[in-house]
PDB file of C-alpha atoms in Angstrom:
ATOM      1  CA  UNK Z   1      86.211-260.035 185.889  1.00  0.00           C
ATOM      2  CA  UNK Z   2      88.950-260.828 183.302  1.00  0.00           C
ATOM      3  CA  UNK Z   3      89.596-264.254 184.997  1.00  0.00           C
ATOM      4  CA  UNK Z   4      85.883-265.046 184.689  1.00  0.00           C
ATOM      5  CA  UNK Z   5      85.840-264.078 180.951  1.00  0.00           C
ATOM      6  CA  UNK Z   6      88.870-266.296 180.403  1.00  0.00           C
ATOM      7  CA  UNK Z   7      87.174-269.194 182.086  1.00  0.00           C
ATOM      8  CA  UNK Z   8      84.102-268.798 179.817  1.00  0.00           C
ATOM      9  CA  UNK Z   9      86.343-268.737 176.726  1.00  0.00           C
ATOM     10  CA  UNK Z  10      88.324-271.774 177.896  1.00  0.00           C
ATOM     11  CA  UNK Z  11      91.474-269.886 178.930  1.00  0.00           C
ATOM     12  CA  UNK Z  12      92.384-271.933 181.927  1.00  0.00           C
ATOM     13  CA  UNK Z  13      96.049-270.930 181.720  1.00  0.00           C
ATOM     14  CA  UNK Z  14      95.539-267.181 182.214  1.00  0.00           C
ATOM     15  CA  UNK Z  15      97.039-267.175 185.660  1.00  0.00           C
ATOM     16  CA  UNK Z  16     100.173-268.945 184.455  1.00  0.00           C
ATOM     17  CA  UNK Z  17     100.430-266.503 181.542  1.00  0.00           C
ATOM     18  CA  UNK Z  18     100.558-263.549 183.930  1.00  0.00           C
ATOM     19  CA  UNK Z  19     103.797-264.921 185.225  1.00  0.00           C
ATOM     20  CA  UNK Z  20     105.199-265.084 181.711  1.00  0.00           C
ATOM     21  CA  UNK Z  21     104.805-268.839 181.142  1.00  0.00           C
ATOM     22  CA  UNK Z  22     102.088-271.114 179.747  1.00  0.00           C
ATOM     23  CA  UNK Z  23     100.065-271.023 176.599  1.00  0.00           C
ATOM     24  CA  UNK Z  24      96.472-270.138 176.115  1.00  0.00           C
ATOM     25  CA  UNK Z  25      94.306-273.094 175.100  1.00  0.00           C
ATOM     26  CA  UNK Z  26      91.765-272.653 172.363  1.00  0.00           C
ATOM     27  CA  UNK Z  27      88.145-272.543 173.676  1.00  0.00           C
ATOM     28  CA  UNK Z  28      86.338-275.786 173.430  1.00  0.00           C
ATOM     29  CA  UNK Z  29      83.640-276.293 170.813  1.00  0.00           C
ATOM     30  CA  UNK Z  30      81.254-277.562 173.518  1.00  0.00           C
ATOM     31  CA  UNK Z  31      81.609-274.295 175.474  1.00  0.00           C
ATOM     32  CA  UNK Z  32      81.054-272.170 172.370  1.00  0.00           C
ATOM     33  CA  UNK Z  33      77.914-274.143 171.526  1.00  0.00           C
ATOM     34  CA  UNK Z  34      76.706-273.756 175.123  1.00  0.00           C
ATOM     35  CA  UNK Z  35      77.186-269.934 174.912  1.00  0.00           C
ATOM     36  CA  UNK Z  36      75.290-269.815 171.632  1.00  0.00           C
ATOM     37  CA  UNK Z  37      72.482-271.938 173.124  1.00  0.00           C
ATOM     38  CA  UNK Z  38      72.180-269.761 176.203  1.00  0.00           C
ATOM     39  CA  UNK Z  39      72.107-266.614 173.998  1.00  0.00           C
ATOM     40  CA  UNK Z  40      69.413-268.020 171.793  1.00  0.00           C
ATOM     41  CA  UNK Z  41      67.414-269.143 174.815  1.00  0.00           C
ATOM     42  CA  UNK Z  42      67.666-265.758 176.427  1.00  0.00           C
ATOM     43  CA  UNK Z  43      66.482-264.027 173.207  1.00  0.00           C
ATOM     44  CA  UNK Z  44      63.521-266.331 172.976  1.00  0.00           C
ATOM     45  CA  UNK Z  45      62.586-265.622 176.650  1.00  0.00           C
ATOM     46  CA  UNK Z  46      62.800-261.788 176.419  1.00  0.00           C
ATOM     47  CA  UNK Z  47      59.171-261.280 175.179  1.00  0.00           C
ATOM     48  CA  UNK Z  48      58.038-263.442 178.092  1.00  0.00           C
ATOM     49  CA  UNK Z  49      60.205-261.634 180.521  1.00  0.00           C
ATOM     50  CA  UNK Z  50      58.778-258.285 179.466  1.00  0.00           C
ATOM     51  CA  UNK Z  51      55.190-259.500 180.038  1.00  0.00           C
ATOM     52  CA  UNK Z  52      55.850-260.605 183.582  1.00  0.00           C
ATOM     53  CA  UNK Z  53      54.007-258.545 186.250  1.00  0.00           C
ATOM     54  CA  UNK Z  54      56.985-257.977 188.583  1.00  0.00           C
ATOM     55  CA  UNK Z  55      54.694-256.248 191.051  1.00  0.00           C
ATOM     56  CA  UNK Z  56      53.129-259.614 191.822  1.00  0.00           C
ATOM     57  CA  UNK Z  57      56.513-260.754 193.215  1.00  0.00           C
ATOM     58  CA  UNK Z  58      56.351-257.999 195.833  1.00  0.00           C
ATOM     59  CA  UNK Z  59      54.829-259.128 199.176  1.00  0.00           C
ATOM     60  CA  UNK Z  60      51.109-258.129 199.642  1.00  0.00           C
ATOM     61  CA  UNK Z  61      50.678-254.681 201.133  1.00  0.00           C
ATOM     62  CA  UNK Z  62      54.112-253.504 200.100  1.00  0.00           C
ATOM     63  CA  UNK Z  63      54.555-250.730 197.526  1.00  0.00           C
ATOM     64  CA  UNK Z  64      57.892-249.457 196.314  1.00  0.00           C
ATOM     65  CA  UNK Z  65      58.123-246.202 194.402  1.00  0.00           C
ATOM     66  CA  UNK Z  66      60.665-246.449 191.640  1.00  0.00           C
ATOM     67  CA  UNK Z  67      62.334-244.545 190.172  1.00  0.00           C
ATOM     68  CA  UNK Z  68      60.440-241.331 191.067  1.00  0.00           C
ATOM     69  CA  UNK Z  69      61.734-241.282 194.630  1.00  0.00           C
ATOM     70  CA  UNK Z  70      62.617-243.012 197.803  1.00  0.00           C
ATOM     71  CA  UNK Z  71      59.428-244.181 199.290  1.00  0.00           C
ATOM     72  CA  UNK Z  72      57.777-247.345 200.712  1.00  0.00           C
ATOM     73  CA  UNK Z  73      54.136-247.714 201.553  1.00  0.00           C
ATOM     74  CA  UNK Z  74      52.671-250.618 203.552  1.00  0.00           C
ATOM     75  CA  UNK Z  75      49.354-251.139 205.385  1.00  0.00           C
ATOM     76  CA  UNK Z  76      50.671-249.757 208.638  1.00  0.00           C
ATOM     77  CA  UNK Z  77      51.815-246.469 207.180  1.00  0.00           C
ATOM     78  CA  UNK Z  78      53.837-244.678 204.566  1.00  0.00           C
ATOM     79  CA  UNK Z  79      57.487-243.800 204.627  1.00  0.00           C
ATOM     80  CA  UNK Z  80      58.897-241.232 202.269  1.00  0.00           C
ATOM     81  CA  UNK Z  81      62.322-239.724 202.443  1.00  0.00           C
ATOM     82  CA  UNK Z  82      62.417-236.250 200.799  1.00  0.00           C
ATOM     83  CA  UNK Z  83      65.204-235.420 198.417  1.00  0.00           C
ATOM     84  CA  UNK Z  84      67.079-237.757 196.056  1.00  0.00           C
ATOM     85  CA  UNK Z  85      65.253-238.614 192.830  1.00  0.00           C
ATOM     86  CA  UNK Z  86      62.001-237.312 194.206  1.00  0.00           C
ATOM     87  CA  UNK Z  87      63.289-233.857 195.190  1.00  0.00           C
ATOM     88  CA  UNK Z  88      62.336-232.276 191.845  1.00  0.00           C
ATOM     89  CA  UNK Z  89      58.994-234.061 191.799  1.00  0.00           C
ATOM     90  CA  UNK Z  90      58.243-232.931 195.398  1.00  0.00           C
ATOM     91  CA  UNK Z  91      59.023-229.319 194.495  1.00  0.00           C
ATOM     92  CA  UNK Z  92      56.955-229.420 191.281  1.00  0.00           C
ATOM     93  CA  UNK Z  93      53.964-230.883 193.161  1.00  0.00           C
ATOM     94  CA  UNK Z  94      54.226-228.243 195.893  1.00  0.00           C
ATOM     95  CA  UNK Z  95      54.399-225.457 193.290  1.00  0.00           C
ATOM     96  CA  UNK Z  96      51.444-226.812 191.374  1.00  0.00           C
ATOM     97  CA  UNK Z  97      49.434-227.129 194.543  1.00  0.00           C
ATOM     98  CA  UNK Z  98      50.204-223.506 195.522  1.00  0.00           C
ATOM     99  CA  UNK Z  99      49.280-222.270 192.046  1.00  0.00           C
ATOM    100  CA  UNK Z 100      46.057-224.252 192.075  1.00  0.00           C
ATOM    101  CA  UNK Z 101      45.099-222.775 195.451  1.00  0.00           C
ATOM    102  CA  UNK Z 102      45.892-219.222 194.310  1.00  0.00           C
ATOM    103  CA  UNK Z 103      43.834-219.746 191.184  1.00  0.00           C
ATOM    104  CA  UNK Z 104      40.893-221.095 193.138  1.00  0.00           C
ATOM    105  CA  UNK Z 105      41.076-218.107 195.502  1.00  0.00           C
ATOM    106  CA  UNK Z 106      41.212-215.654 192.615  1.00  0.00           C
ATOM    107  CA  UNK Z 107      38.240-217.317 190.922  1.00  0.00           C
ATOM    108  CA  UNK Z 108      36.240-217.186 194.169  1.00  0.00           C
ATOM    109  CA  UNK Z 109      37.049-213.535 194.640  1.00  0.00           C
ATOM    110  CA  UNK Z 110      36.195-212.718 190.988  1.00  0.00           C
ATOM    111  CA  UNK Z 111      32.840-214.645 191.274  1.00  0.00           C
ATOM    112  CA  UNK Z 112      32.032-212.779 194.498  1.00  0.00           C
ATOM    113  CA  UNK Z 113      32.824-209.421 192.900  1.00  0.00           C
ATOM    114  CA  UNK Z 114      30.769-210.280 189.786  1.00  0.00           C
ATOM    115  CA  UNK Z 115      27.783-211.356 191.948  1.00  0.00           C
ATOM    116  CA  UNK Z 116      28.024-208.196 193.947  1.00  0.00           C
ATOM    117  CA  UNK Z 117      28.298-205.995 190.841  1.00  0.00           C
ATOM    118  CA  UNK Z 118      25.292-207.776 189.320  1.00  0.00           C
ATOM    119  CA  UNK Z 119      23.274-207.330 192.478  1.00  0.00           C
ATOM    120  CA  UNK Z 120      24.046-203.665 192.623  1.00  0.00           C
ATOM    121  CA  UNK Z 121      23.169-203.236 188.928  1.00  0.00           C
ATOM    122  CA  UNK Z 122      19.897-205.104 189.460  1.00  0.00           C
ATOM    123  CA  UNK Z 123      19.063-203.010 192.534  1.00  0.00           C
ATOM    124  CA  UNK Z 124      19.858-199.825 190.591  1.00  0.00           C
ATOM    125  CA  UNK Z 125      17.706-200.962 187.667  1.00  0.00           C
ATOM    126  CA  UNK Z 126      14.775-201.769 189.992  1.00  0.00           C
ATOM    127  CA  UNK Z 127      15.159-198.432 191.782  1.00  0.00           C
ATOM    128  CA  UNK Z 128      15.249-196.543 188.484  1.00  0.00           C
ATOM    129  CA  UNK Z 129      12.193-198.443 187.184  1.00  0.00           C
ATOM    130  CA  UNK Z 130      10.317-197.718 190.373  1.00  0.00           C
ATOM    131  CA  UNK Z 131      11.231-194.062 190.190  1.00  0.00           C
ATOM    132  CA  UNK Z 132      10.051-193.849 186.536  1.00  0.00           C
ATOM    133  CA  UNK Z 133       6.763-195.552 187.356  1.00  0.00           C
ATOM    134  CA  UNK Z 134       6.208-193.178 190.327  1.00  0.00           C
ATOM    135  CA  UNK Z 135       6.951-190.161 188.134  1.00  0.00           C
ATOM    136  CA  UNK Z 136       4.560-191.402 185.439  1.00  0.00           C
ATOM    137  CA  UNK Z 137       1.771-191.991 188.020  1.00  0.00           C
ATOM    138  CA  UNK Z 138       2.299-188.483 189.349  1.00  0.00           C
ATOM    139  CA  UNK Z 139       2.163-187.063 185.838  1.00  0.00           C
ATOM    140  CA  UNK Z 140      -1.023-188.942 184.906  1.00  0.00           C
ATOM    141  CA  UNK Z 141      -2.714-187.470 187.932  1.00  0.00           C
ATOM    142  CA  UNK Z 142      -1.945-183.949 186.737  1.00  0.00           C
ATOM    143  CA  UNK Z 143       0.883-183.350 189.188  1.00  0.00           C
ATOM    144  CA  UNK Z 144       4.473-182.443 188.345  1.00  0.00           C
ATOM    145  CA  UNK Z 145       5.738-181.950 184.791  1.00  0.00           C
ATOM    146  CA  UNK Z 146       7.350-184.954 183.254  1.00  0.00           C
ATOM    147  CA  UNK Z 147       9.840-185.490 180.406  1.00  0.00           C
ATOM    148  CA  UNK Z 148      10.975-188.482 178.391  1.00  0.00           C
ATOM    149  CA  UNK Z 149      12.766-189.290 175.244  1.00  0.00           C
ATOM    150  CA  UNK Z 150      10.243-190.624 172.674  1.00  0.00           C
ATOM    151  CA  UNK Z 151      10.950-192.810 169.706  1.00  0.00           C
ATOM    152  CA  UNK Z 152       8.623-194.209 167.047  1.00  0.00           C
ATOM    153  CA  UNK Z 153       7.001-197.435 168.217  1.00  0.00           C
ATOM    154  CA  UNK Z 154       8.101-200.615 166.620  1.00  0.00           C
ATOM    155  CA  UNK Z 155       7.951-204.333 167.383  1.00  0.00           C
ATOM    156  CA  UNK Z 156       9.943-204.077 170.593  1.00  0.00           C
ATOM    157  CA  UNK Z 157       8.283-203.527 173.995  1.00  0.00           C
ATOM    158  CA  UNK Z 158       6.656-200.140 174.117  1.00  0.00           C
ATOM    159  CA  UNK Z 159       7.927-197.886 176.905  1.00  0.00           C
ATOM    160  CA  UNK Z 160       8.327-194.278 175.638  1.00  0.00           C
ATOM    161  CA  UNK Z 161       7.304-194.128 171.945  1.00  0.00           C
ATOM    162  CA  UNK Z 162       4.831-192.617 169.452  1.00  0.00           C
ATOM    163  CA  UNK Z 163       2.028-194.677 167.958  1.00  0.00           C
ATOM    164  CA  UNK Z 164       0.679-191.812 165.801  1.00  0.00           C
ATOM    165  CA  UNK Z 165       0.030-188.080 166.129  1.00  0.00           C
ATOM    166  CA  UNK Z 166      -2.526-188.418 168.964  1.00  0.00           C
ATOM    167  CA  UNK Z 167      -1.436-191.556 170.774  1.00  0.00           C
ATOM    168  CA  UNK Z 168       1.837-192.372 172.546  1.00  0.00           C
ATOM    169  CA  UNK Z 169       3.296-194.675 175.277  1.00  0.00           C
ATOM    170  CA  UNK Z 170       4.972-193.173 178.286  1.00  0.00           C
ATOM    171  CA  UNK Z 171       6.566-195.348 181.005  1.00  0.00           C
ATOM    172  CA  UNK Z 172       4.611-198.283 179.686  1.00  0.00           C
ATOM    173  CA  UNK Z 173       1.267-196.547 179.747  1.00  0.00           C
ATOM    174  CA  UNK Z 174      -0.645-195.796 176.600  1.00  0.00           C
ATOM    175  CA  UNK Z 175      -2.020-192.255 176.371  1.00  0.00           C
ATOM    176  CA  UNK Z 176      -4.555-190.727 173.980  1.00  0.00           C
ATOM    177  CA  UNK Z 177      -4.359-186.948 173.576  1.00  0.00           C
ATOM    178  CA  UNK Z 178      -7.967-186.013 174.331  1.00  0.00           C
ATOM    179  CA  UNK Z 179      -8.489-182.701 172.484  1.00  0.00           C
ATOM    180  CA  UNK Z 180      -7.293-183.652 168.916  1.00  0.00           C
ATOM    181  CA  UNK Z 181      -7.803-186.180 166.187  1.00  0.00           C
ATOM    182  CA  UNK Z 182      -4.968-186.889 163.793  1.00  0.00           C
ATOM    183  CA  UNK Z 183      -4.817-188.906 160.506  1.00  0.00           C
ATOM    184  CA  UNK Z 184      -4.653-192.654 160.981  1.00  0.00           C
ATOM    185  CA  UNK Z 185      -1.442-194.561 160.223  1.00  0.00           C
ATOM    186  CA  UNK Z 186      -2.457-198.168 161.251  1.00  0.00           C
ATOM    187  CA  UNK Z 187      -3.626-198.430 158.528  1.00  0.00           C
ATOM    188  CA  UNK Z 188      -4.187-195.240 156.546  1.00  0.00           C
ATOM    189  CA  UNK Z 189      -7.197-195.222 154.262  1.00  0.00           C
ATOM    190  CA  UNK Z 190      -5.434-193.312 151.435  1.00  0.00           C
ATOM    191  CA  UNK Z 191      -2.008-192.037 150.422  1.00  0.00           C
ATOM    192  CA  UNK Z 192      -2.882-188.477 151.629  1.00  0.00           C
ATOM    193  CA  UNK Z 193      -3.924-189.618 155.043  1.00  0.00           C
ATOM    194  CA  UNK Z 194      -0.706-191.828 155.283  1.00  0.00           C
ATOM    195  CA  UNK Z 195       1.389-188.713 154.455  1.00  0.00           C
ATOM    196  CA  UNK Z 196      -0.334-186.470 156.878  1.00  0.00           C
ATOM    197  CA  UNK Z 197      -0.395-189.139 159.624  1.00  0.00           C
ATOM    198  CA  UNK Z 198       3.404-189.598 159.350  1.00  0.00           C
ATOM    199  CA  UNK Z 199       3.956-185.902 159.483  1.00  0.00           C
ATOM    200  CA  UNK Z 200       1.670-185.599 162.562  1.00  0.00           C
ATOM    201  CA  UNK Z 201       3.500-188.351 164.326  1.00  0.00           C
ATOM    202  CA  UNK Z 202       6.934-186.860 163.755  1.00  0.00           C
ATOM    203  CA  UNK Z 203       5.700-183.366 164.837  1.00  0.00           C
ATOM    204  CA  UNK Z 204       4.183-184.545 168.061  1.00  0.00           C
ATOM    205  CA  UNK Z 205       7.368-186.548 168.793  1.00  0.00           C
ATOM    206  CA  UNK Z 206       9.360-183.367 168.439  1.00  0.00           C
ATOM    207  CA  UNK Z 207       7.025-181.378 170.618  1.00  0.00           C
ATOM    208  CA  UNK Z 208       7.154-184.000 173.449  1.00  0.00           C
ATOM    209  CA  UNK Z 209      10.955-184.269 173.260  1.00  0.00           C
ATOM    210  CA  UNK Z 210      11.365-180.497 173.419  1.00  0.00           C
ATOM    211  CA  UNK Z 211      11.054-180.365 177.224  1.00  0.00           C
ATOM    212  CA  UNK Z 212       8.859-181.137 180.278  1.00  0.00           C
ATOM    213  CA  UNK Z 213       5.110-181.244 179.799  1.00  0.00           C
ATOM    214  CA  UNK Z 214       2.092-181.941 182.002  1.00  0.00           C
ATOM    215  CA  UNK Z 215      -0.775-184.410 181.442  1.00  0.00           C
ATOM    216  CA  UNK Z 216      -4.074-182.853 182.539  1.00  0.00           C
ATOM    217  CA  UNK Z 217      -6.930-185.293 183.274  1.00  0.00           C
ATOM    218  CA  UNK Z 218     -10.431-184.753 181.801  1.00  0.00           C
ATOM    219  CA  UNK Z 219     -13.787-186.130 182.997  1.00  0.00           C
ATOM    220  CA  UNK Z 220     -13.164-189.522 181.486  1.00  0.00           C
ATOM    221  CA  UNK Z 221     -10.042-191.302 182.713  1.00  0.00           C
ATOM    222  CA  UNK Z 222      -9.831-193.927 179.880  1.00  0.00           C
ATOM    223  CA  UNK Z 223     -11.491-194.587 176.553  1.00  0.00           C
ATOM    224  CA  UNK Z 224     -13.077-197.877 175.397  1.00  0.00           C
ATOM    225  CA  UNK Z 225      -9.637-199.168 174.335  1.00  0.00           C
ATOM    226  CA  UNK Z 226      -8.196-198.697 177.804  1.00  0.00           C
ATOM    227  CA  UNK Z 227      -6.018-195.682 176.859  1.00  0.00           C
ATOM    228  CA  UNK Z 228      -5.573-192.874 179.357  1.00  0.00           C
ATOM    229  CA  UNK Z 229      -7.344-189.704 178.144  1.00  0.00           C
ATOM    230  CA  UNK Z 230      -5.209-186.625 178.921  1.00  0.00           C
ATOM    231  CA  UNK Z 231      -4.608-183.113 177.655  1.00  0.00           C
ATOM    232  CA  UNK Z 232      -0.826-182.642 176.933  1.00  0.00           C
ATOM    233  CA  UNK Z 233       0.292-179.058 177.859  1.00  0.00           C
ATOM    234  CA  UNK Z 234       3.417-177.074 178.233  1.00  0.00           C
ATOM    235  CA  UNK Z 235       3.366-173.702 179.983  1.00  0.00           C
ATOM    236  CA  UNK Z 236      -0.488-173.854 179.827  1.00  0.00           C
ATOM    237  CA  UNK Z 237      -0.495-174.359 175.993  1.00  0.00           C
ATOM    238  CA  UNK Z 238      -2.031-177.438 174.489  1.00  0.00           C
ATOM    239  CA  UNK Z 239       0.454-179.310 172.264  1.00  0.00           C
ATOM    240  CA  UNK Z 240      -2.588-180.709 170.435  1.00  0.00           C
ATOM    241  CA  UNK Z 241      -3.591-177.114 169.528  1.00  0.00           C
ATOM    242  CA  UNK Z 242      -0.109-176.632 168.085  1.00  0.00           C
ATOM    243  CA  UNK Z 243      -0.680-179.653 165.811  1.00  0.00           C
ATOM    244  CA  UNK Z 244      -4.043-178.107 164.741  1.00  0.00           C
ATOM    245  CA  UNK Z 245      -2.334-174.848 163.742  1.00  0.00           C
ATOM    246  CA  UNK Z 246       0.087-176.738 161.577  1.00  0.00           C
ATOM    247  CA  UNK Z 247      -2.792-178.461 159.743  1.00  0.00           C
ATOM    248  CA  UNK Z 248      -1.823-181.920 161.050  1.00  0.00           C
ATOM    249  CA  UNK Z 249      -4.794-182.418 163.449  1.00  0.00           C
ATOM    250  CA  UNK Z 250      -8.430-181.479 164.065  1.00  0.00           C
ATOM    251  CA  UNK Z 251      -9.986-180.364 167.319  1.00  0.00           C
ATOM    252  CA  UNK Z 252     -11.889-183.192 168.937  1.00  0.00           C
ATOM    253  CA  UNK Z 253     -14.502-182.933 171.653  1.00  0.00           C
ATOM    254  CA  UNK Z 254     -16.172-186.310 171.347  1.00  0.00           C
ATOM    255  CA  UNK Z 255     -18.475-188.058 168.888  1.00  0.00           C
ATOM    256  CA  UNK Z 256     -17.788-189.567 165.505  1.00  0.00           C
ATOM    257  CA  UNK Z 257     -14.548-188.610 163.811  1.00  0.00           C
ATOM    258  CA  UNK Z 258     -14.599-187.324 160.240  1.00  0.00           C
ATOM    259  CA  UNK Z 259     -12.523-189.142 157.556  1.00  0.00           C
ATOM    260  CA  UNK Z 260      -9.228-187.632 156.449  1.00  0.00           C
ATOM    261  CA  UNK Z 261      -9.239-188.766 152.794  1.00  0.00           C
ATOM    262  CA  UNK Z 262     -10.490-185.887 150.630  1.00  0.00           C
ATOM    263  CA  UNK Z 263     -10.282-183.356 153.500  1.00  0.00           C
ATOM    264  CA  UNK Z 264      -8.342-180.136 153.017  1.00  0.00           C
TER     265      UNK Z 264
END
């Protein structure tokens, strides 16, 4: 290496100087200019060299992996030697593949569990709804006593709620208490009727929520509005008669209803 550098610099007497004799000759001007020229030429060619697609120089069908590992692929097959530079990459790929498989398995199990839970919840809901409808049908026929938790009807779907003092929904069926007439609330005709109608609604709500009651049929099953006509009783006592005793309802046996405004 040192002999080569001396030759480039024009030191043709290096070998003699190692023996202790001879003098080093000064590098020639022509050689220095040549080195400068080669350096400038190399610098000008660097952008071109960087843009060369060196993969085109590889024979067709041959692929060399560099520097990620020792591997060569060609049309007839693929040769890969584990270890070396690719050892860490191989381990990382294996670990990532295992993690992905575990995550996919967990997601599948979670999805199956969610589906099963949803199916069970849906089945339970359907069974509960069917049981409620069956109980309501039995109650409307005058069978077993029934109980529910009634609210005041609003804009939501009406299931178990109070419309006013003599009309309510139970299990999605609209029921008209047949033996009483209470002040109107939709709409009231005067302030007094509105006040009495609100009080009658709240009182009947409390009576229905107090415990099980029965729905006794009368001669007519429904009225002209499609409401079920029933007597509401608990222990043989009409809940409508209780409202009458509190001054919040009138007894009703059919015919035209009297107005509530101005009535005392």
